[in-house]
Every structure is written in structure tokens, then in C-alpha cells.
Coordinates of N, CA and C in Angstrom, one line a residue:
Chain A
X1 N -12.6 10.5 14.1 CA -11.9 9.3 14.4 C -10.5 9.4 13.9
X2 N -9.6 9.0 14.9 CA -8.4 9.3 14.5 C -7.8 7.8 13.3
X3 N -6.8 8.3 12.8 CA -6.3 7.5 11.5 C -5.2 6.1 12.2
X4 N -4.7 5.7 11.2 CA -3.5 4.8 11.8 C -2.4 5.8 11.6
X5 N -2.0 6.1 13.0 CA -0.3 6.7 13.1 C 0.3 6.3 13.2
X6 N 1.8 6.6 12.7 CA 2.9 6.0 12.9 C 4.0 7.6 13.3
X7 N 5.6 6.2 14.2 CA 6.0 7.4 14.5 C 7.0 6.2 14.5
X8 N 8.0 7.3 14.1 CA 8.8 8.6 13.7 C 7.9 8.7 12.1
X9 N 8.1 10.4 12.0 CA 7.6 10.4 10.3 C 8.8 10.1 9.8
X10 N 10.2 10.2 10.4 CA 11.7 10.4 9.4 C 12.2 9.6 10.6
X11 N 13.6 9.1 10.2 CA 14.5 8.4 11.1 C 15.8 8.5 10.1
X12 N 16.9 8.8 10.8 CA 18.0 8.6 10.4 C 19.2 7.9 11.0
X13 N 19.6 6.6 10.9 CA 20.4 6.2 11.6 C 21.5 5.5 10.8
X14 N 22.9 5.1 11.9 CA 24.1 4.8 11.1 C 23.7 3.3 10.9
X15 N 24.4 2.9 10.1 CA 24.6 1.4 10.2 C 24.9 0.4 11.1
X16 N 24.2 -0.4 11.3 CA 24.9 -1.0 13.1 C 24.2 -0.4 14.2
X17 N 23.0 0.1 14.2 CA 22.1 0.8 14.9 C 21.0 0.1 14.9
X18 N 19.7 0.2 15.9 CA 18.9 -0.5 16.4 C 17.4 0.9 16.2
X19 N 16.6 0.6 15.5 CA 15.4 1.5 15.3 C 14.3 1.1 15.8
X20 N 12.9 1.6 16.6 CA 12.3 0.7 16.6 C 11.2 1.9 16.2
X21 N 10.3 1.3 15.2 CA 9.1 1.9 14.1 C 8.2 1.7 15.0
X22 N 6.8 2.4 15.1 CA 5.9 2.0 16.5 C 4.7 2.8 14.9
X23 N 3.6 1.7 15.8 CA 2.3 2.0 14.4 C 1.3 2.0 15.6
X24 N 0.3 2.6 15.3 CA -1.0 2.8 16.5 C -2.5 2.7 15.5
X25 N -2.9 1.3 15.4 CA -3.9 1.3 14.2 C -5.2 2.0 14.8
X26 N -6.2 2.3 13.7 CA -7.6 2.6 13.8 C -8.2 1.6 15.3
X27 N -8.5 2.7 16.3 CA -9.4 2.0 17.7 C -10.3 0.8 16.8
X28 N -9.9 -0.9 17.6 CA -11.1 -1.4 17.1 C -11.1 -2.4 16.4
X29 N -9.8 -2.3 15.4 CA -9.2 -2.9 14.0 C -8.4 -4.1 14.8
X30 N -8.9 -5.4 14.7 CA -8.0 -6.6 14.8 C -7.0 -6.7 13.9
X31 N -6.5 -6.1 13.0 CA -5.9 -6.8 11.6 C -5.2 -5.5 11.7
X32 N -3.5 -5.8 11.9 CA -2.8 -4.8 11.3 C -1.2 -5.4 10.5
X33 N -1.3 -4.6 9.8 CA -0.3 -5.0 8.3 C 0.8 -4.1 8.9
X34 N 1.8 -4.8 8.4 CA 3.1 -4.1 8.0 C 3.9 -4.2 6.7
X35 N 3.5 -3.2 5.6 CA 4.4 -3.0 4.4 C 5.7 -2.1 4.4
X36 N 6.7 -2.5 3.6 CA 7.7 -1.6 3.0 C 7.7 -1.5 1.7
X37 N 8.3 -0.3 1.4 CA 9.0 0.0 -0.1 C 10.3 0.2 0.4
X38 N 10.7 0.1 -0.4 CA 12.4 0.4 -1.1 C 12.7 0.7 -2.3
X39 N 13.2 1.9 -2.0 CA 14.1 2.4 -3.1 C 13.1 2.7 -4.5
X40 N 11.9 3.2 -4.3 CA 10.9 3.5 -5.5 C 10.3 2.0 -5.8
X41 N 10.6 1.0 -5.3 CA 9.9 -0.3 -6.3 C 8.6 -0.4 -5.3
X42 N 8.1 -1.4 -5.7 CA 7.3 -2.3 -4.9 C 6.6 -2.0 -3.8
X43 N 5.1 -1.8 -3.2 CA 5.3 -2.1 -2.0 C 5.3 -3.2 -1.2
X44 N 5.9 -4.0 -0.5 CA 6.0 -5.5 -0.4 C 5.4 -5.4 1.3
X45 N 4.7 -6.5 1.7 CA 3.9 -7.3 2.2 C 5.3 -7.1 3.4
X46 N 5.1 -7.4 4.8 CA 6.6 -7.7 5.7 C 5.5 -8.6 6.6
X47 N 4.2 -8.2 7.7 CA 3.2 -9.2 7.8 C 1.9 -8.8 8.2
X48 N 1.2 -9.5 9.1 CA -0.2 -9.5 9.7 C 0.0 -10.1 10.9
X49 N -0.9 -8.9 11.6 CA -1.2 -9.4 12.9 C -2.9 -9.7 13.1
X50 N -3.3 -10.4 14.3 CA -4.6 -10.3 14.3 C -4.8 -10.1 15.6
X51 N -5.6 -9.3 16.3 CA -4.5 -9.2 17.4 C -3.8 -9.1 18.2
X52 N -3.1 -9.6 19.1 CA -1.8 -10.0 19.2 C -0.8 -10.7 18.7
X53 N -1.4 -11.5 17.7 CA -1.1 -12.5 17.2 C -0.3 -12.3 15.7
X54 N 1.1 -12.9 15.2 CA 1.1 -13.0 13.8 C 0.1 -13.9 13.7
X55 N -0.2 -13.5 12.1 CA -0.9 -14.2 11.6 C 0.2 -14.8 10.1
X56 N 1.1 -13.7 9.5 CA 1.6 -14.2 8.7 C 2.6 -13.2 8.8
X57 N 3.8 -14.0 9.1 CA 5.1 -13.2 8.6 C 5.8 -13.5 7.4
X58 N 5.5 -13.9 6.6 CA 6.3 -14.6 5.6 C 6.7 -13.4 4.9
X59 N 6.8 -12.3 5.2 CA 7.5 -10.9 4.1 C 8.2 -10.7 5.5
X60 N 8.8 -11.1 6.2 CA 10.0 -10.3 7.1 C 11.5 -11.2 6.4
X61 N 12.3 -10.2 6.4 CA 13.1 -10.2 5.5 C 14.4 -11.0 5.7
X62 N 14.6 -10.8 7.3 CA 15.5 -11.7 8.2 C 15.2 -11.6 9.7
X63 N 15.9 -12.4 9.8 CA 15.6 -12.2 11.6 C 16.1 -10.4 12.3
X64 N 16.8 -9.9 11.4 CA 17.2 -8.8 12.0 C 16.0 -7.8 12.3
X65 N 15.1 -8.2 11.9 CA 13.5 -7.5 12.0 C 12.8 -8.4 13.4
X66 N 12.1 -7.5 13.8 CA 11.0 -8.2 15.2 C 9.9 -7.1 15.0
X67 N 8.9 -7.9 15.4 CA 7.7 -6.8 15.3 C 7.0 -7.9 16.3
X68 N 5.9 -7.0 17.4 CA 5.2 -7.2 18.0 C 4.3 -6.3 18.4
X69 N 3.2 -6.7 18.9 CA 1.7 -5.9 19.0 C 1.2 -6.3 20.4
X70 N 2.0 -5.4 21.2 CA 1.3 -5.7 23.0 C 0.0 -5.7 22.7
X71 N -0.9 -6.6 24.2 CA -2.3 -6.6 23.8 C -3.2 -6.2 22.4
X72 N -2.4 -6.4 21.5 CA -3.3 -6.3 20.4 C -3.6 -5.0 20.4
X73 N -2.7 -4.2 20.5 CA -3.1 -2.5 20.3 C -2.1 -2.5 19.5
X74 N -1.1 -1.5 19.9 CA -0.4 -0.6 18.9 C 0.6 -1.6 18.4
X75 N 1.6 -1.4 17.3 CA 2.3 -2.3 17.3 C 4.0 -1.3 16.9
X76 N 5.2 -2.6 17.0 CA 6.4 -1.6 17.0 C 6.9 -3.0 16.2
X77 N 8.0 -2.4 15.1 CA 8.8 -2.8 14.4 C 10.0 -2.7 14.9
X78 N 11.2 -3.7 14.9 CA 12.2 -3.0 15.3 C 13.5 -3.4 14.3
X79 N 14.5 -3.0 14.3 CA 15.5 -3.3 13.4 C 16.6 -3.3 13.9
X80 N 17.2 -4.7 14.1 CA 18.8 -4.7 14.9 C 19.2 -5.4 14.7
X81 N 20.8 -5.5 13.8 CA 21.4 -4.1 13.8 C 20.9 -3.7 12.3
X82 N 20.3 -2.3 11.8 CA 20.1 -1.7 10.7 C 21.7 -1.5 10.1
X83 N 21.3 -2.6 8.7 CA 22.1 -2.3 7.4 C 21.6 -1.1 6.4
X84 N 22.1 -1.2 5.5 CA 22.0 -0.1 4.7 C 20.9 -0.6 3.8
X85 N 20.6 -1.6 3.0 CA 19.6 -2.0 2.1 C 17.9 -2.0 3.1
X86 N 18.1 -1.6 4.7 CA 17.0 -1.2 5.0 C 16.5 -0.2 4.9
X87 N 17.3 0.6 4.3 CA 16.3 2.1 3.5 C 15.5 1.9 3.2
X88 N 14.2 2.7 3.6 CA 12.7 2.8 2.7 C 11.7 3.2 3.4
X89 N 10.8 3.5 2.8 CA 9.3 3.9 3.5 C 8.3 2.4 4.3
X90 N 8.4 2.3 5.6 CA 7.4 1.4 6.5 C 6.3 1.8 6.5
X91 N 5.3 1.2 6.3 CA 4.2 1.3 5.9 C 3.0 0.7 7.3
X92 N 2.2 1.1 7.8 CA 1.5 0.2 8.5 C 0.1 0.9 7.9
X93 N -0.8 -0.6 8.3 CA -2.0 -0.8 7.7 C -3.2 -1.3 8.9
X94 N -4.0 -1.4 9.4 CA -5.3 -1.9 9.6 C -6.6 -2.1 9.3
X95 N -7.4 -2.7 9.5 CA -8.7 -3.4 9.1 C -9.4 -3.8 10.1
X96 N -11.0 -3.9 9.7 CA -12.0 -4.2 11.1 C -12.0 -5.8 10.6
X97 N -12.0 -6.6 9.6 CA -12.1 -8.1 9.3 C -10.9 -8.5 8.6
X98 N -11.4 -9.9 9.0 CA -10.3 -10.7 7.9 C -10.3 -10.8 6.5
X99 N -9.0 -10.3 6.1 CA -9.3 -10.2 4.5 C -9.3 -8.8 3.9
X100 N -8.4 -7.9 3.2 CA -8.7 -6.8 3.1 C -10.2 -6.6 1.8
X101 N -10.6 -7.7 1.3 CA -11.4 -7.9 -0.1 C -12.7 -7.3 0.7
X102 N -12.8 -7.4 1.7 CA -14.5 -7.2 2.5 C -14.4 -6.3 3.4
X103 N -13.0 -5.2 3.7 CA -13.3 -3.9 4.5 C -11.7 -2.9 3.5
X104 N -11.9 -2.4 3.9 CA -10.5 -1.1 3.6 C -9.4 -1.3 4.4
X105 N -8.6 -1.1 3.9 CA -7.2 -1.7 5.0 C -7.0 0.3 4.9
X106 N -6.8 0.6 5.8 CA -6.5 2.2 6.0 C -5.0 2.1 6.6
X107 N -4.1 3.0 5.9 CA -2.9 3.2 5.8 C -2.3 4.2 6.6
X108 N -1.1 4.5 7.3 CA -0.3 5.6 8.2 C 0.2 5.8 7.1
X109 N 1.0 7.0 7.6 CA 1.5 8.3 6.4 C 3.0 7.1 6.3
X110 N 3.1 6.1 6.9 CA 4.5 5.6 6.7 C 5.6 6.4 7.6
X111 N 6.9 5.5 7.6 CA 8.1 5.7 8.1 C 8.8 5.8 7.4
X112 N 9.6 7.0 7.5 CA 10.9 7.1 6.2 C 12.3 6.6 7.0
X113 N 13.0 5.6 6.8 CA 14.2 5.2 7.1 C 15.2 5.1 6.7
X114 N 16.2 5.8 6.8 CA 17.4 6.0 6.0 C 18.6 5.8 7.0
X115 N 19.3 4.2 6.5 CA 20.0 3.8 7.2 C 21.8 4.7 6.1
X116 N 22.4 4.9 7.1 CA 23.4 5.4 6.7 C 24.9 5.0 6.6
Chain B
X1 N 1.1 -17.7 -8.5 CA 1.7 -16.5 -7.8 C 1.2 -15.3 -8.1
X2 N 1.1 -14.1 -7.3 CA 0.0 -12.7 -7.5 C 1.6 -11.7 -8.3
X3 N 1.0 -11.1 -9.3 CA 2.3 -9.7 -9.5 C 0.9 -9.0 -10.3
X4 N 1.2 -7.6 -10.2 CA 1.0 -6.4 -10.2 C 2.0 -5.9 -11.2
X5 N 1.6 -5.4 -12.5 CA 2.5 -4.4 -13.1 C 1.9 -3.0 -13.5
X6 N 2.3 -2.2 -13.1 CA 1.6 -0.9 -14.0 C 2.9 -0.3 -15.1
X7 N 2.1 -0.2 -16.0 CA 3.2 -0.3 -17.3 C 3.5 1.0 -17.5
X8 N 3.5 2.3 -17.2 CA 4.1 3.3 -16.9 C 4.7 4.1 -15.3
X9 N 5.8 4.3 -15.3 CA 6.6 5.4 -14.5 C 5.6 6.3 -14.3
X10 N 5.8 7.2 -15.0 CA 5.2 8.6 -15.0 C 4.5 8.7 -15.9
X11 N 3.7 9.4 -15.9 CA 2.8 10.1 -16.8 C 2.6 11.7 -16.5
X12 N 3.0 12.2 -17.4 CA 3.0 13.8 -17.4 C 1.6 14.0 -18.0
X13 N 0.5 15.0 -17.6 CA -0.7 15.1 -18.2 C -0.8 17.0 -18.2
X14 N -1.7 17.7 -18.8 CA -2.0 18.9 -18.8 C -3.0 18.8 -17.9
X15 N -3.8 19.8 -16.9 CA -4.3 20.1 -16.8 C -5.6 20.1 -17.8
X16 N -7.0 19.5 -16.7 CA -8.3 19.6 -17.9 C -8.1 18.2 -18.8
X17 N -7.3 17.6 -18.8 CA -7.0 16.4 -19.6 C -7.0 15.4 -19.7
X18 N -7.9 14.8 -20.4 CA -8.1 12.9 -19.5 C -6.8 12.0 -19.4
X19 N -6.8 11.4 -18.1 CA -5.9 10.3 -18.5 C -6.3 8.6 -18.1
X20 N -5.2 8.1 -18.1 CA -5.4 6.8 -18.1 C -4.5 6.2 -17.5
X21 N -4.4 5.6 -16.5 CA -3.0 4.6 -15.4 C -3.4 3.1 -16.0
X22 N -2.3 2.4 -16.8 CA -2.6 1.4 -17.0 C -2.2 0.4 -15.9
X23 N -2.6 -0.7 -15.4 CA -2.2 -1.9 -15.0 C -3.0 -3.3 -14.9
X24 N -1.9 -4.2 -15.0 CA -2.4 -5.4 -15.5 C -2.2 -6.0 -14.1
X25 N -2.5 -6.9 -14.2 CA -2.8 -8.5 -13.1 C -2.1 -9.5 -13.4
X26 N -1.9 -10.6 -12.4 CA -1.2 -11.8 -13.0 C -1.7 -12.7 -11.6
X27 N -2.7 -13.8 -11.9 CA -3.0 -14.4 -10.4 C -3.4 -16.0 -11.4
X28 N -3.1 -16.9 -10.7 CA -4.1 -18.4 -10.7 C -5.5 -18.4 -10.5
X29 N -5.6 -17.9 -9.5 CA -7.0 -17.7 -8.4 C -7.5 -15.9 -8.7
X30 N -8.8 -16.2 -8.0 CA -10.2 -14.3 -8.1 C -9.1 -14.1 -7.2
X31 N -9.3 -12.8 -8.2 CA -8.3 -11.9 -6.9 C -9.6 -10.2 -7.0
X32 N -9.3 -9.5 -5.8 CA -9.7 -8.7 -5.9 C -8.8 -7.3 -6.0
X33 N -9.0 -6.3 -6.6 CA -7.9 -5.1 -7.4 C -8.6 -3.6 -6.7
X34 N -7.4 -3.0 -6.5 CA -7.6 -1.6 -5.8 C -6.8 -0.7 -6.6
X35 N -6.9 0.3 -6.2 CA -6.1 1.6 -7.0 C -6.2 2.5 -5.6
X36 N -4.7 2.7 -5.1 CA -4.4 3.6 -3.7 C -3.5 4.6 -4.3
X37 N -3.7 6.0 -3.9 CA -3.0 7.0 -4.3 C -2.4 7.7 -2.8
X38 N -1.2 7.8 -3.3 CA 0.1 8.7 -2.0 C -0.1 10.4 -2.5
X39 N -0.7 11.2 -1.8 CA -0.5 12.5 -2.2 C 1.0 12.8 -1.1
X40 N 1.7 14.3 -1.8 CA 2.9 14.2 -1.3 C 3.1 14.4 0.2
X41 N 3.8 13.8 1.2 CA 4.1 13.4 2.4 C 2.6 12.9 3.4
X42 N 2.0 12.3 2.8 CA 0.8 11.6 2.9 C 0.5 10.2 3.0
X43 N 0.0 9.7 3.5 CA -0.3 8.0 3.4 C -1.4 7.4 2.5
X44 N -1.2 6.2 2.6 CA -1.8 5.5 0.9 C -3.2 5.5 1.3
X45 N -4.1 6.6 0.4 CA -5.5 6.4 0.1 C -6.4 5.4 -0.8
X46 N -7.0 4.8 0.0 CA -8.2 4.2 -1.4 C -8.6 5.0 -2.1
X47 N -8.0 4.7 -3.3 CA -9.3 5.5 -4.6 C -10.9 4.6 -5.3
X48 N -10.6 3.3 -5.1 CA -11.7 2.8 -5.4 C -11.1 0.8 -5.1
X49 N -12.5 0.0 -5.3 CA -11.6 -1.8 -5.4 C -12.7 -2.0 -6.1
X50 N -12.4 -3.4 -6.4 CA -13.3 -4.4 -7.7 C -13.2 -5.6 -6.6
X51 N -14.6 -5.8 -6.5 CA -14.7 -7.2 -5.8 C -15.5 -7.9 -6.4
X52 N -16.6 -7.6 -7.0 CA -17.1 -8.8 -8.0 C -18.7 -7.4 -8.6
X53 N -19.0 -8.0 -9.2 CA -20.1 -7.7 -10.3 C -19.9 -6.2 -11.3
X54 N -20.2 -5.5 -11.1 CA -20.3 -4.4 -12.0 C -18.5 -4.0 -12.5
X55 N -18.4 -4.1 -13.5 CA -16.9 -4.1 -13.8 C -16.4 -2.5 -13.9
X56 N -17.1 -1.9 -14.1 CA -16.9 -0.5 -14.2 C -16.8 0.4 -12.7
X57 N -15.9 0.4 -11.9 CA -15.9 0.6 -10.5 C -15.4 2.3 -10.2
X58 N -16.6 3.1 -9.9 CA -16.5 4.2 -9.1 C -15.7 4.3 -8.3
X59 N -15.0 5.6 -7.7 CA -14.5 5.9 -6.8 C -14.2 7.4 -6.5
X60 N -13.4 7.4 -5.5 CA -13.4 8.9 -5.2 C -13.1 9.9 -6.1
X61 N -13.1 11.2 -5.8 CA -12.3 12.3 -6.5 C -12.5 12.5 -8.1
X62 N -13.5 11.8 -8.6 CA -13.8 11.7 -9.8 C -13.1 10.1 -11.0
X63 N -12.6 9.5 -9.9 CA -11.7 8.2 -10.8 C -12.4 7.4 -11.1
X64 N -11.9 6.6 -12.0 CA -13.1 5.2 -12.0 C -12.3 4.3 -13.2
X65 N -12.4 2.6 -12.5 CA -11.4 1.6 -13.2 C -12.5 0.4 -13.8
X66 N -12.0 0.3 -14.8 CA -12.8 -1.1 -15.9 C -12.2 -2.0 -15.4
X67 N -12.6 -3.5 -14.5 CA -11.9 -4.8 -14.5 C -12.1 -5.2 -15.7
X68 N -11.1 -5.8 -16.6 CA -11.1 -6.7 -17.4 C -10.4 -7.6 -17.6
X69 N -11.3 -9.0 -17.3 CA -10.7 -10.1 -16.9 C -10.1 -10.7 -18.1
X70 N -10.3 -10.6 -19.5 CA -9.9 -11.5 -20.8 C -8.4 -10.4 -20.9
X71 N -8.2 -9.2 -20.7 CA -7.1 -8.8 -20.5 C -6.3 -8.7 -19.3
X72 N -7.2 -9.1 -18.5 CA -6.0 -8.9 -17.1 C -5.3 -7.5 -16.6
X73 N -7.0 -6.7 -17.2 CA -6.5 -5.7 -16.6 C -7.6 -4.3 -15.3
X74 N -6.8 -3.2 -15.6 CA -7.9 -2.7 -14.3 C -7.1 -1.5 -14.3
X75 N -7.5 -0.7 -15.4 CA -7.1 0.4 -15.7 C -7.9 2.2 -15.2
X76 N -6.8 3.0 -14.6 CA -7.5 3.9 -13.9 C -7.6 4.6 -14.6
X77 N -8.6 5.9 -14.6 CA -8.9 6.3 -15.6 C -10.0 7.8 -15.2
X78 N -9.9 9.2 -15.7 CA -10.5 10.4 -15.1 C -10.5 11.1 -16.3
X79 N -11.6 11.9 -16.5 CA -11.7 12.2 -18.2 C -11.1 13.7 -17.9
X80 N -10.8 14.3 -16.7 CA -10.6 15.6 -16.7 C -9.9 15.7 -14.9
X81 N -8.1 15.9 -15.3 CA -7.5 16.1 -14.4 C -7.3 17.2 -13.4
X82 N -7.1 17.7 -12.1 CA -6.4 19.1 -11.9 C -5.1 18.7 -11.0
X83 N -4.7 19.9 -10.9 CA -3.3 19.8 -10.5 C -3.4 19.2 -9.1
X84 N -4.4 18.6 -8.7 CA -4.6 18.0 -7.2 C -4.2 17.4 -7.8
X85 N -4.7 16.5 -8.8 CA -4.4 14.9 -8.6 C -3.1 14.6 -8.5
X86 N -2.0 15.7 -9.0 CA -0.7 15.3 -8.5 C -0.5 14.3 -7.7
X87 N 0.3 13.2 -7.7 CA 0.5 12.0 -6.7 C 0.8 10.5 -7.4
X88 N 1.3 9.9 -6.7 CA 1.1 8.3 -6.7 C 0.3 7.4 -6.7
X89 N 0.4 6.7 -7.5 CA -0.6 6.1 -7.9 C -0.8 4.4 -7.8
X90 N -1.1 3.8 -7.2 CA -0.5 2.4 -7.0 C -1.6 1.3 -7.1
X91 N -1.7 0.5 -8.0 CA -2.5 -0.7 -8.3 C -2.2 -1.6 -7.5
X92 N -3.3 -2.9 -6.7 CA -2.8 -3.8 -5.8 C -3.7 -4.9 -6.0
X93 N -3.7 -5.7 -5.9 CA -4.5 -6.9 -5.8 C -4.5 -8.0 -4.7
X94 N -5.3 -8.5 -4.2 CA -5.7 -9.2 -3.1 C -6.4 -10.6 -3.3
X95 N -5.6 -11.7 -3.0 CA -5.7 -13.1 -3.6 C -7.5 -13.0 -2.5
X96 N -8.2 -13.7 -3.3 CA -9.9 -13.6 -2.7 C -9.5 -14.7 -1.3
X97 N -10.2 -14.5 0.3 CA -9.8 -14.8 1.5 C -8.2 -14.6 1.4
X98 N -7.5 -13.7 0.8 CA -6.3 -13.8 1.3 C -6.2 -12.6 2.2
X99 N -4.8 -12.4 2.8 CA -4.3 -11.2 3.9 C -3.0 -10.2 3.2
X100 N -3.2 -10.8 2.0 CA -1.3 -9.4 1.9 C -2.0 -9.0 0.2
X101 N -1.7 -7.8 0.6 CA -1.9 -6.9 -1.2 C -0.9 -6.9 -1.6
X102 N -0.8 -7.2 -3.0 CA 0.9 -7.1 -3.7 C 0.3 -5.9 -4.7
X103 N 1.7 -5.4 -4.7 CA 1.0 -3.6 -5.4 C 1.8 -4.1 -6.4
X104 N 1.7 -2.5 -7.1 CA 2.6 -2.6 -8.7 C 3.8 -1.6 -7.8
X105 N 4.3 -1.2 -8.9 CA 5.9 -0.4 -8.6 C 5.4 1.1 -8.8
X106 N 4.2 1.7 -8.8 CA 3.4 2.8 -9.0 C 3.9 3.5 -10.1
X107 N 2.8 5.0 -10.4 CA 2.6 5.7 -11.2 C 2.4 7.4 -10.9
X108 N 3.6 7.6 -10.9 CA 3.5 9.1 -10.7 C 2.8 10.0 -12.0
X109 N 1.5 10.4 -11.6 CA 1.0 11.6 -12.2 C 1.4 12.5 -12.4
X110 N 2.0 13.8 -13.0 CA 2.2 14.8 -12.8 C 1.3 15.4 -14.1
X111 N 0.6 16.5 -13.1 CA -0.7 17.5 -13.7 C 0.0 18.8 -14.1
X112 N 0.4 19.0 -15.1 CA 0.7 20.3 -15.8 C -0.3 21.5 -15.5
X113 N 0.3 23.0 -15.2 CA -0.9 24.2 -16.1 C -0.5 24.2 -17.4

């Protein structure tokens, strides 16, 4: 069974540039997460889909972020226009239920983004 | 409000050598606690979670974390390391029926020969 992928593993782009992060969760999984780190801290929460649906975006950081999940499959992040404090590792996540407390949220190897 | 702290950076260990990843909790509400490890250019594995009864919680690769609720904590813990376990180490907690894990700021292992 294949894992949650994500693509690009690396991205490099200038400042003023437009990225878009694409995540393809576990066949199956209604529930897909999107986390970031930055800069070694934290990894912080950005949202939840269920799916098609947000369910909670309250960790997207400005409007300069969009994320959507066509029919409830894969899903793409995008960033426009990418500043520089959006450096960091994207994280995507999925799950078969609501709630990570009652299944495993299984993780992609992440997106490295280094805005320049 | 949920925060996660793990109270060490790094931890340098020898090889053959037990260690210990501390981290604590901070919630109002049951929260439930995980320990996810990043091996290098890899994505975040479960090592084990604490959802309720047996406080002493098993998990992979030989790990295993004590909840302790009068301390507020949930400390990882392997009596005998190898240079696999090299990696990141990241404590998280999960408000009970909630949807977003708030981690700590992790803990890099480094396993000595």
C-alpha cells in the first residue's frame, strides 16, 4: 500500500513567485492535514480537510496560501506570491476517521521550500 | 490552550546507552500524546500514542513512554540505543475529539560509536 506522497521533495523559488505543493494521501483516508515547520521550531497545524471539504483552516497564515482537495483525493497547496518567511518543511498528513486520537494520522516525507 | 514542550535540543548519547527524551504537556482538557520520529530525509513516523488506560505505552523499535498526568508528562525512553535511532524526535498531543496535533519544537538524538 502506497504511503502519503508529496511532490516536489525540494523547491526553490525567488521571492514574488507562485508554488503549488501537491499531497496524494493514503487510498481511502477522508481526513487530510496540512502541517508546516519553519526554520527548526514547531510543527504547526496550517488545516484539515474531510474530503473535499475544509474542515478547519484556522493555521493558514494569510490569504497568500490556498489549498484545495479536487473530489476529495489528492490535495495542492499553493503560495502566491511566496515571501521569504515562507521557508520550511510542508508537511501533509492523512487518516481513515475523525480525530487523529482513534486512528494514525500517516505522514509524506514533506516539502522543502526555500523561498529566496 | 494545547503547547508541547520537549525540554532538550539535542541529546548526544553513546551507543548501547539508555536514554530519555523528556516532554511535558500543557492542556485544560484529556488530551491524547504521541512521540513521531523523522529519520534523515524521511517523513514523520509513529513511535507509539497514549489514549487512555495503561500509562506505560509500548511502541516500535524498542521505545516506550510513561504518561504522567500529576507531572504533565510523557517521557520517551529506550534502555539501549544504536546508531539507527539517529533522528528527530517530536512529542505531540491531540485535544480528545479534536483534529490538529500541536508538537514540541523536537529532539535530535545523536547515537555515538
Amino acid at each position: 500500500e502506497a504511503g502519503v506522497t508529496q511532490f516536489p521533495s525540494h523547491s526553490v523559488i525567488e521571492k514574488g513567485q507562485t508554488v503549488t505543493l501537491r499531497c496524494d494521501p493514503i487510498s481511502g483516508h477522508d481526513n487530510l492535514y496540512w502541517y508546516r515547520r519553519v526554520m527548526g521550531k514547531e510543527i504547526k497545524f496550517l488545516l484539515h480537510f474531510v474530503k473535499e471539504s475544509k474542515q478547519d483552516e484556522s493555521g493558514m497564515p494569510n490569504n497568500r496560501f490556498l489549498a484545495e482537495r479536487t473530489g476529495g483525493t489528492y490535495s495542492t497547496l499553493k503560495v502566491q506570491p511566496a515571501e521569504l518567511e515562507d521557508s520550511g518543511v510542508y508537511f501533509c498528513a492523512s487518516s481513515q476517521v475523525w480525530g487523529q486520537g482513534r486512528a494514525e494520522a500517516f505522514f509524506g516525507q514533506g516539502t522543502r521550500l526555500t523561498v529566496v | 490552550a494545547q503547547s508541547v514542550t520537549q525540554l532538550d535540543s539535542q541529546v548526544p548519547v553513546f551507543e548501547e546507552a539508555p536514554v530519555e527524551l523528556r516532554c511535558n504537556y500543557s492542556s485544560s482538557v484529556s488530551v491524547y500524546l504521541f512521540w513521531y520520529v523523522q529519520y534523515p530525509n524521511q517523513g514523520l513516523q509513529l513511535l507509539l500514542k497514549y489514549l487512555s488506560g495503561s500509562t506505560l505505552v509500548k511502541g516500535i523499535n524498542g521505545f516506550e513512554a510513561e504518561f504522567n498526568k500529576s507531572q504533565t508528562s510523557f517521557h520517551l525512553r529506550k534502555p539501549s540505543v544504536h546508531i539507527s535511532d539517529t533522528a528527530e524526535y517530536f512529542c505531540a498531543s491531540l485535544r480528545e475529539y479534536g483534529n490538529k496535533l500541536v508538537f514540541g519544537a523536537g529532539t535530535i538524538l545523536r547515537v555515538k560509536s
